[in-house]
């Protein structure tokens, strides 16, 4: 009898598994962006000049996406597409970093705070709080 783990391992050896995985990752990221932008599927469809059914297919992972279509979808939702290739053994996690603003700590102040933290660790002070920029 074949276990689920064995079936999954077998599936992970095929390119089509990873293609579907990438499409679903894209759909999830697009949905998160749409939620942040308070953008409905019909709004996105209107911006792109496509049917709402197409947007639904994209969200289900049923659309045959190209890099061009992914760029257009991302930009219409107020985002940008980023592609990244990593080692098969890497555990990749993406996160957004907010742009620098006037209220953000200055890079030189952050660098000095990181240097202080490194000194604390080097001196064996691994417990307690580290001085960080406010």
mmCIF file with all atom_site columns, C-alpha atoms in Angstrom:
data_model
loop_
_atom_site.group_PDB
_atom_site.id
_atom_site.type_symbol
_atom_site.label_atom_id
_atom_site.label_alt_id
_atom_site.label_comp_id
_atom_site.label_asym_id
_atom_site.label_entity_id
_atom_site.label_seq_id
_atom_site.pdbx_PDB_ins_code
_atom_site.Cartn_x
_atom_site.Cartn_y
_atom_site.Cartn_z
_atom_site.occupancy
_atom_site.B_iso_or_equiv
_atom_site.pdbx_formal_charge
_atom_site.auth_seq_id
_atom_site.auth_comp_id
_atom_site.auth_asym_id
_atom_site.auth_atom_id
_atom_site.pdbx_PDB_model_num
ATOM 1   C CA . UNK A 1 1   ? 0.000   0.000  0.000   1.00 0.00 ? 1   UNK A CA 1
ATOM 2   C CA . UNK A 1 2   ? 1.318   3.449  -0.941  1.00 0.00 ? 2   UNK A CA 1
ATOM 3   C CA . UNK A 1 3   ? 1.212   6.097  1.782   1.00 0.00 ? 3   UNK A CA 1
ATOM 4   C CA . UNK A 1 4   ? 0.375   9.746  1.284   1.00 0.00 ? 4   UNK A CA 1
ATOM 5   C CA . UNK A 1 5   ? 3.986   10.658 2.060   1.00 0.00 ? 5   UNK A CA 1
ATOM 6   C CA . UNK A 1 6   ? 5.218   8.320  -0.679  1.00 0.00 ? 6   UNK A CA 1
ATOM 7   C CA . UNK A 1 7   ? 2.708   9.759  -3.168  1.00 0.00 ? 7   UNK A CA 1
ATOM 8   C CA . UNK A 1 8   ? 3.759   13.302 -2.267  1.00 0.00 ? 8   UNK A CA 1
ATOM 9   C CA . UNK A 1 9   ? 7.439   12.435 -2.641  1.00 0.00 ? 9   UNK A CA 1
ATOM 10  C CA . UNK A 1 10  ? 6.703   10.939 -6.069  1.00 0.00 ? 10  UNK A CA 1
ATOM 11  C CA . UNK A 1 11  ? 4.726   14.044 -7.101  1.00 0.00 ? 11  UNK A CA 1
ATOM 12  C CA . UNK A 1 12  ? 7.555   16.332 -5.969  1.00 0.00 ? 12  UNK A CA 1
ATOM 13  C CA . UNK A 1 13  ? 9.827   14.689 -8.539  1.00 0.00 ? 13  UNK A CA 1
ATOM 14  C CA . UNK A 1 14  ? 7.711   16.010 -11.430 1.00 0.00 ? 14  UNK A CA 1
ATOM 15  C CA . UNK A 1 15  ? 7.912   19.476 -12.978 1.00 0.00 ? 15  UNK A CA 1
ATOM 16  C CA . UNK A 1 16  ? 4.124   19.740 -13.302 1.00 0.00 ? 16  UNK A CA 1
ATOM 17  C CA . UNK A 1 17  ? 3.794   19.503 -9.493  1.00 0.00 ? 17  UNK A CA 1
ATOM 18  C CA . UNK A 1 18  ? 6.108   22.503 -9.077  1.00 0.00 ? 18  UNK A CA 1
ATOM 19  C CA . UNK A 1 19  ? 4.374   24.435 -11.878 1.00 0.00 ? 19  UNK A CA 1
ATOM 20  C CA . UNK A 1 20  ? 1.023   24.037 -10.098 1.00 0.00 ? 20  UNK A CA 1
ATOM 21  C CA . UNK A 1 21  ? 2.676   24.925 -6.786  1.00 0.00 ? 21  UNK A CA 1
ATOM 22  C CA . UNK A 1 22  ? 4.026   28.162 -8.309  1.00 0.00 ? 22  UNK A CA 1
ATOM 23  C CA . UNK A 1 23  ? 0.616   29.065 -9.782  1.00 0.00 ? 23  UNK A CA 1
ATOM 24  C CA . UNK A 1 24  ? -1.074  28.586 -6.425  1.00 0.00 ? 24  UNK A CA 1
ATOM 25  C CA . UNK A 1 25  ? 1.634   30.601 -4.632  1.00 0.00 ? 25  UNK A CA 1
ATOM 26  C CA . UNK A 1 26  ? 1.068   33.394 -7.147  1.00 0.00 ? 26  UNK A CA 1
ATOM 27  C CA . UNK A 1 27  ? -2.712  33.248 -6.642  1.00 0.00 ? 27  UNK A CA 1
ATOM 28  C CA . UNK A 1 28  ? -2.309  33.421 -2.850  1.00 0.00 ? 28  UNK A CA 1
ATOM 29  C CA . UNK A 1 29  ? 0.066   36.391 -3.105  1.00 0.00 ? 29  UNK A CA 1
ATOM 30  C CA . UNK A 1 30  ? -2.263  38.151 -5.557  1.00 0.00 ? 30  UNK A CA 1
ATOM 31  C CA . UNK A 1 31  ? -5.237  37.619 -3.234  1.00 0.00 ? 31  UNK A CA 1
ATOM 32  C CA . UNK A 1 32  ? -3.283  39.018 -0.259  1.00 0.00 ? 32  UNK A CA 1
ATOM 33  C CA . UNK A 1 33  ? -2.343  42.086 -2.288  1.00 0.00 ? 33  UNK A CA 1
ATOM 34  C CA . UNK A 1 34  ? -5.932  42.545 -3.453  1.00 0.00 ? 34  UNK A CA 1
ATOM 35  C CA . UNK A 1 35  ? -7.137  42.335 0.157   1.00 0.00 ? 35  UNK A CA 1
ATOM 36  C CA . UNK A 1 36  ? -4.592  44.965 1.267   1.00 0.00 ? 36  UNK A CA 1
ATOM 37  C CA . UNK A 1 37  ? -5.668  47.205 -1.613  1.00 0.00 ? 37  UNK A CA 1
ATOM 38  C CA . UNK A 1 38  ? -9.378  46.475 -0.928  1.00 0.00 ? 38  UNK A CA 1
ATOM 39  C CA . UNK A 1 39  ? -9.651  45.392 -4.543  1.00 0.00 ? 39  UNK A CA 1
ATOM 40  C CA . UNK A 1 40  ? -12.426 43.056 -5.668  1.00 0.00 ? 40  UNK A CA 1
ATOM 41  C CA . UNK A 1 41  ? -12.082 40.494 -8.453  1.00 0.00 ? 41  UNK A CA 1
ATOM 42  C CA . UNK A 1 42  ? -14.451 42.536 -10.621 1.00 0.00 ? 42  UNK A CA 1
ATOM 43  C CA . UNK A 1 43  ? -12.302 45.649 -10.082 1.00 0.00 ? 43  UNK A CA 1
ATOM 44  C CA . UNK A 1 44  ? -9.181  43.753 -11.131 1.00 0.00 ? 44  UNK A CA 1
ATOM 45  C CA . UNK A 1 45  ? -10.968 42.321 -14.172 1.00 0.00 ? 45  UNK A CA 1
ATOM 46  C CA . UNK A 1 46  ? -12.064 45.818 -15.212 1.00 0.00 ? 46  UNK A CA 1
ATOM 47  C CA . UNK A 1 47  ? -8.524  47.189 -14.846 1.00 0.00 ? 47  UNK A CA 1
ATOM 48  C CA . UNK A 1 48  ? -7.198  44.386 -17.058 1.00 0.00 ? 48  UNK A CA 1
ATOM 49  C CA . UNK A 1 49  ? -10.057 44.362 -19.557 1.00 0.00 ? 49  UNK A CA 1
ATOM 50  C CA . UNK A 1 50  ? -10.753 40.678 -18.888 1.00 0.00 ? 50  UNK A CA 1
ATOM 51  C CA . UNK A 1 51  ? -13.755 38.775 -17.601 1.00 0.00 ? 51  UNK A CA 1
ATOM 52  C CA . UNK A 1 52  ? -14.276 38.192 -13.879 1.00 0.00 ? 52  UNK A CA 1
ATOM 53  C CA . UNK A 1 53  ? -14.306 34.474 -14.763 1.00 0.00 ? 53  UNK A CA 1
ATOM 54  C CA . UNK A 1 54  ? -10.656 34.766 -15.844 1.00 0.00 ? 54  UNK A CA 1
ATOM 55  C CA . UNK A 1 55  ? -9.730  36.267 -12.464 1.00 0.00 ? 55  UNK A CA 1
ATOM 56  C CA . UNK A 1 56  ? -11.578 33.398 -10.761 1.00 0.00 ? 56  UNK A CA 1
ATOM 57  C CA . UNK A 1 57  ? -9.580  30.884 -12.834 1.00 0.00 ? 57  UNK A CA 1
ATOM 58  C CA . UNK A 1 58  ? -6.346  32.637 -11.817 1.00 0.00 ? 58  UNK A CA 1
ATOM 59  C CA . UNK A 1 59  ? -7.363  32.493 -8.149  1.00 0.00 ? 59  UNK A CA 1
ATOM 60  C CA . UNK A 1 60  ? -8.173  28.777 -8.415  1.00 0.00 ? 60  UNK A CA 1
ATOM 61  C CA . UNK A 1 61  ? -4.849  28.073 -10.125 1.00 0.00 ? 61  UNK A CA 1
ATOM 62  C CA . UNK A 1 62  ? -6.650  27.005 -13.312 1.00 0.00 ? 62  UNK A CA 1
ATOM 63  C CA . UNK A 1 63  ? -5.292  29.708 -15.633 1.00 0.00 ? 63  UNK A CA 1
ATOM 64  C CA . UNK A 1 64  ? -2.312  29.037 -17.882 1.00 0.00 ? 64  UNK A CA 1
ATOM 65  C CA . UNK A 1 65  ? -0.147  31.890 -16.605 1.00 0.00 ? 65  UNK A CA 1
ATOM 66  C CA . UNK A 1 66  ? 2.809   33.379 -18.425 1.00 0.00 ? 66  UNK A CA 1
ATOM 67  C CA . UNK A 1 67  ? 5.328   35.780 -16.944 1.00 0.00 ? 67  UNK A CA 1
ATOM 68  C CA . UNK A 1 68  ? 3.646   38.509 -18.999 1.00 0.00 ? 68  UNK A CA 1
ATOM 69  C CA . UNK A 1 69  ? 0.189   37.731 -17.590 1.00 0.00 ? 69  UNK A CA 1
ATOM 70  C CA . UNK A 1 70  ? 1.581   37.515 -14.046 1.00 0.00 ? 70  UNK A CA 1
ATOM 71  C CA . UNK A 1 71  ? 3.228   40.936 -14.435 1.00 0.00 ? 71  UNK A CA 1
ATOM 72  C CA . UNK A 1 72  ? -0.021  42.443 -15.758 1.00 0.00 ? 72  UNK A CA 1
ATOM 73  C CA . UNK A 1 73  ? -2.056  40.914 -12.913 1.00 0.00 ? 73  UNK A CA 1
ATOM 74  C CA . UNK A 1 74  ? 0.407   42.068 -10.252 1.00 0.00 ? 74  UNK A CA 1
ATOM 75  C CA . UNK A 1 75  ? 0.640   45.603 -11.632 1.00 0.00 ? 75  UNK A CA 1
ATOM 76  C CA . UNK A 1 76  ? -3.137  45.915 -12.004 1.00 0.00 ? 76  UNK A CA 1
ATOM 77  C CA . UNK A 1 77  ? -3.431  44.996 -8.316  1.00 0.00 ? 77  UNK A CA 1
ATOM 78  C CA . UNK A 1 78  ? -0.845  47.638 -7.359  1.00 0.00 ? 78  UNK A CA 1
ATOM 79  C CA . UNK A 1 79  ? 2.130   45.310 -7.000  1.00 0.00 ? 79  UNK A CA 1
ATOM 80  C CA . UNK A 1 80  ? 5.193   44.036 -8.813  1.00 0.00 ? 80  UNK A CA 1
ATOM 81  C CA . UNK A 1 81  ? 6.218   40.510 -9.714  1.00 0.00 ? 81  UNK A CA 1
ATOM 82  C CA . UNK A 1 82  ? 9.464   39.131 -8.301  1.00 0.00 ? 82  UNK A CA 1
ATOM 83  C CA . UNK A 1 83  ? 10.908  35.816 -9.447  1.00 0.00 ? 83  UNK A CA 1
ATOM 84  C CA . UNK A 1 84  ? 13.591  33.982 -7.500  1.00 0.00 ? 84  UNK A CA 1
ATOM 85  C CA . UNK A 1 85  ? 15.435  30.721 -8.076  1.00 0.00 ? 85  UNK A CA 1
ATOM 86  C CA . UNK A 1 86  ? 16.842  28.920 -5.048  1.00 0.00 ? 86  UNK A CA 1
ATOM 87  C CA . UNK A 1 87  ? 18.475  25.598 -4.319  1.00 0.00 ? 87  UNK A CA 1
ATOM 88  C CA . UNK A 1 88  ? 15.973  22.748 -4.089  1.00 0.00 ? 88  UNK A CA 1
ATOM 89  C CA . UNK A 1 89  ? 17.023  22.231 -0.475  1.00 0.00 ? 89  UNK A CA 1
ATOM 90  C CA . UNK A 1 90  ? 16.430  25.884 0.490   1.00 0.00 ? 90  UNK A CA 1
ATOM 91  C CA . UNK A 1 91  ? 13.431  26.867 2.584   1.00 0.00 ? 91  UNK A CA 1
ATOM 92  C CA . UNK A 1 92  ? 12.521  30.217 1.021   1.00 0.00 ? 92  UNK A CA 1
ATOM 93  C CA . UNK A 1 93  ? 10.264  32.700 2.813   1.00 0.00 ? 93  UNK A CA 1
ATOM 94  C CA . UNK A 1 94  ? 9.278   36.078 1.369   1.00 0.00 ? 94  UNK A CA 1
ATOM 95  C CA . UNK A 1 95  ? 8.330   39.125 3.375   1.00 0.00 ? 95  UNK A CA 1
ATOM 96  C CA . UNK A 1 96  ? 7.770   42.774 2.550   1.00 0.00 ? 96  UNK A CA 1
ATOM 97  C CA . UNK A 1 97  ? 10.130  45.445 3.831   1.00 0.00 ? 97  UNK A CA 1
ATOM 98  C CA . UNK A 1 98  ? 8.630   48.883 4.156   1.00 0.00 ? 98  UNK A CA 1
ATOM 99  C CA . UNK A 1 99  ? 10.318  51.725 2.347   1.00 0.00 ? 99  UNK A CA 1
ATOM 100 C CA . UNK A 1 100 ? 12.453  54.178 4.314   1.00 0.00 ? 100 UNK A CA 1
ATOM 101 C CA . UNK A 1 101 ? 10.489  57.141 5.652   1.00 0.00 ? 101 UNK A CA 1
ATOM 102 C CA . UNK A 1 102 ? 11.390  60.292 7.563   1.00 0.00 ? 102 UNK A CA 1
ATOM 103 C CA . UNK A 1 103 ? 10.375  58.610 10.826  1.00 0.00 ? 103 UNK A CA 1
ATOM 104 C CA . UNK A 1 104 ? 12.486  55.491 10.185  1.00 0.00 ? 104 UNK A CA 1
ATOM 105 C CA . UNK A 1 105 ? 15.667  55.065 12.226  1.00 0.00 ? 105 UNK A CA 1
ATOM 106 C CA . UNK A 1 106 ? 18.752  56.331 10.440  1.00 0.00 ? 106 UNK A CA 1
ATOM 107 C CA . UNK A 1 107 ? 20.973  53.571 8.970   1.00 0.00 ? 107 UNK A CA 1
ATOM 108 C CA . UNK A 1 108 ? 24.010  54.740 10.949  1.00 0.00 ? 108 UNK A CA 1
ATOM 109 C CA . UNK A 1 109 ? 22.035  54.580 14.218  1.00 0.00 ? 109 UNK A CA 1
ATOM 110 C CA . UNK A 1 110 ? 20.788  51.079 13.369  1.00 0.00 ? 110 UNK A CA 1
ATOM 111 C CA . UNK A 1 111 ? 24.352  50.008 12.530  1.00 0.00 ? 111 UNK A CA 1
ATOM 112 C CA . UNK A 1 112 ? 25.606  51.199 15.911  1.00 0.00 ? 112 UNK A CA 1
ATOM 113 C CA . UNK A 1 113 ? 22.769  49.367 17.676  1.00 0.00 ? 113 UNK A CA 1
ATOM 114 C CA . UNK A 1 114 ? 23.605  46.150 15.806  1.00 0.00 ? 114 UNK A CA 1
ATOM 115 C CA . UNK A 1 115 ? 27.265  46.604 16.760  1.00 0.00 ? 115 UNK A CA 1
ATOM 116 C CA . UNK A 1 116 ? 26.283  46.932 20.435  1.00 0.00 ? 116 UNK A CA 1
ATOM 117 C CA . UNK A 1 117 ? 24.145  43.803 20.156  1.00 0.00 ? 117 UNK A CA 1
ATOM 118 C CA . UNK A 1 118 ? 27.058  41.925 18.579  1.00 0.00 ? 118 UNK A CA 1
ATOM 119 C CA . UNK A 1 119 ? 29.337  43.006 21.462  1.00 0.00 ? 119 UNK A CA 1
ATOM 120 C CA . UNK A 1 120 ? 26.796  41.707 23.985  1.00 0.00 ? 120 UNK A CA 1
ATOM 121 C CA . UNK A 1 121 ? 26.718  38.349 22.208  1.00 0.00 ? 121 UNK A CA 1
ATOM 122 C CA . UNK A 1 122 ? 30.497  38.212 21.817  1.00 0.00 ? 122 UNK A CA 1
ATOM 123 C CA . UNK A 1 123 ? 30.988  38.935 25.513  1.00 0.00 ? 123 UNK A CA 1
ATOM 124 C CA . UNK A 1 124 ? 28.744  36.002 26.399  1.00 0.00 ? 124 UNK A CA 1
ATOM 125 C CA . UNK A 1 125 ? 25.772  38.094 27.468  1.00 0.00 ? 125 UNK A CA 1
ATOM 126 C CA . UNK A 1 126 ? 23.228  35.986 25.637  1.00 0.00 ? 126 UNK A CA 1
ATOM 127 C CA . UNK A 1 127 ? 20.366  36.599 28.066  1.00 0.00 ? 127 UNK A CA 1
ATOM 128 C CA . UNK A 1 128 ? 18.419  39.708 28.866  1.00 0.00 ? 128 UNK A CA 1
ATOM 129 C CA . UNK A 1 129 ? 17.536  42.559 26.585  1.00 0.00 ? 129 UNK A CA 1
ATOM 130 C CA . UNK A 1 130 ? 19.759  43.996 23.922  1.00 0.00 ? 130 UNK A CA 1
ATOM 131 C CA . UNK A 1 131 ? 19.825  47.733 23.221  1.00 0.00 ? 131 UNK A CA 1
ATOM 132 C CA . UNK A 1 132 ? 17.859  48.363 20.055  1.00 0.00 ? 132 UNK A CA 1
ATOM 133 C CA . UNK A 1 133 ? 16.957  51.609 18.355  1.00 0.00 ? 133 UNK A CA 1
ATOM 134 C CA . UNK A 1 134 ? 13.632  53.117 19.310  1.00 0.00 ? 134 UNK A CA 1
#
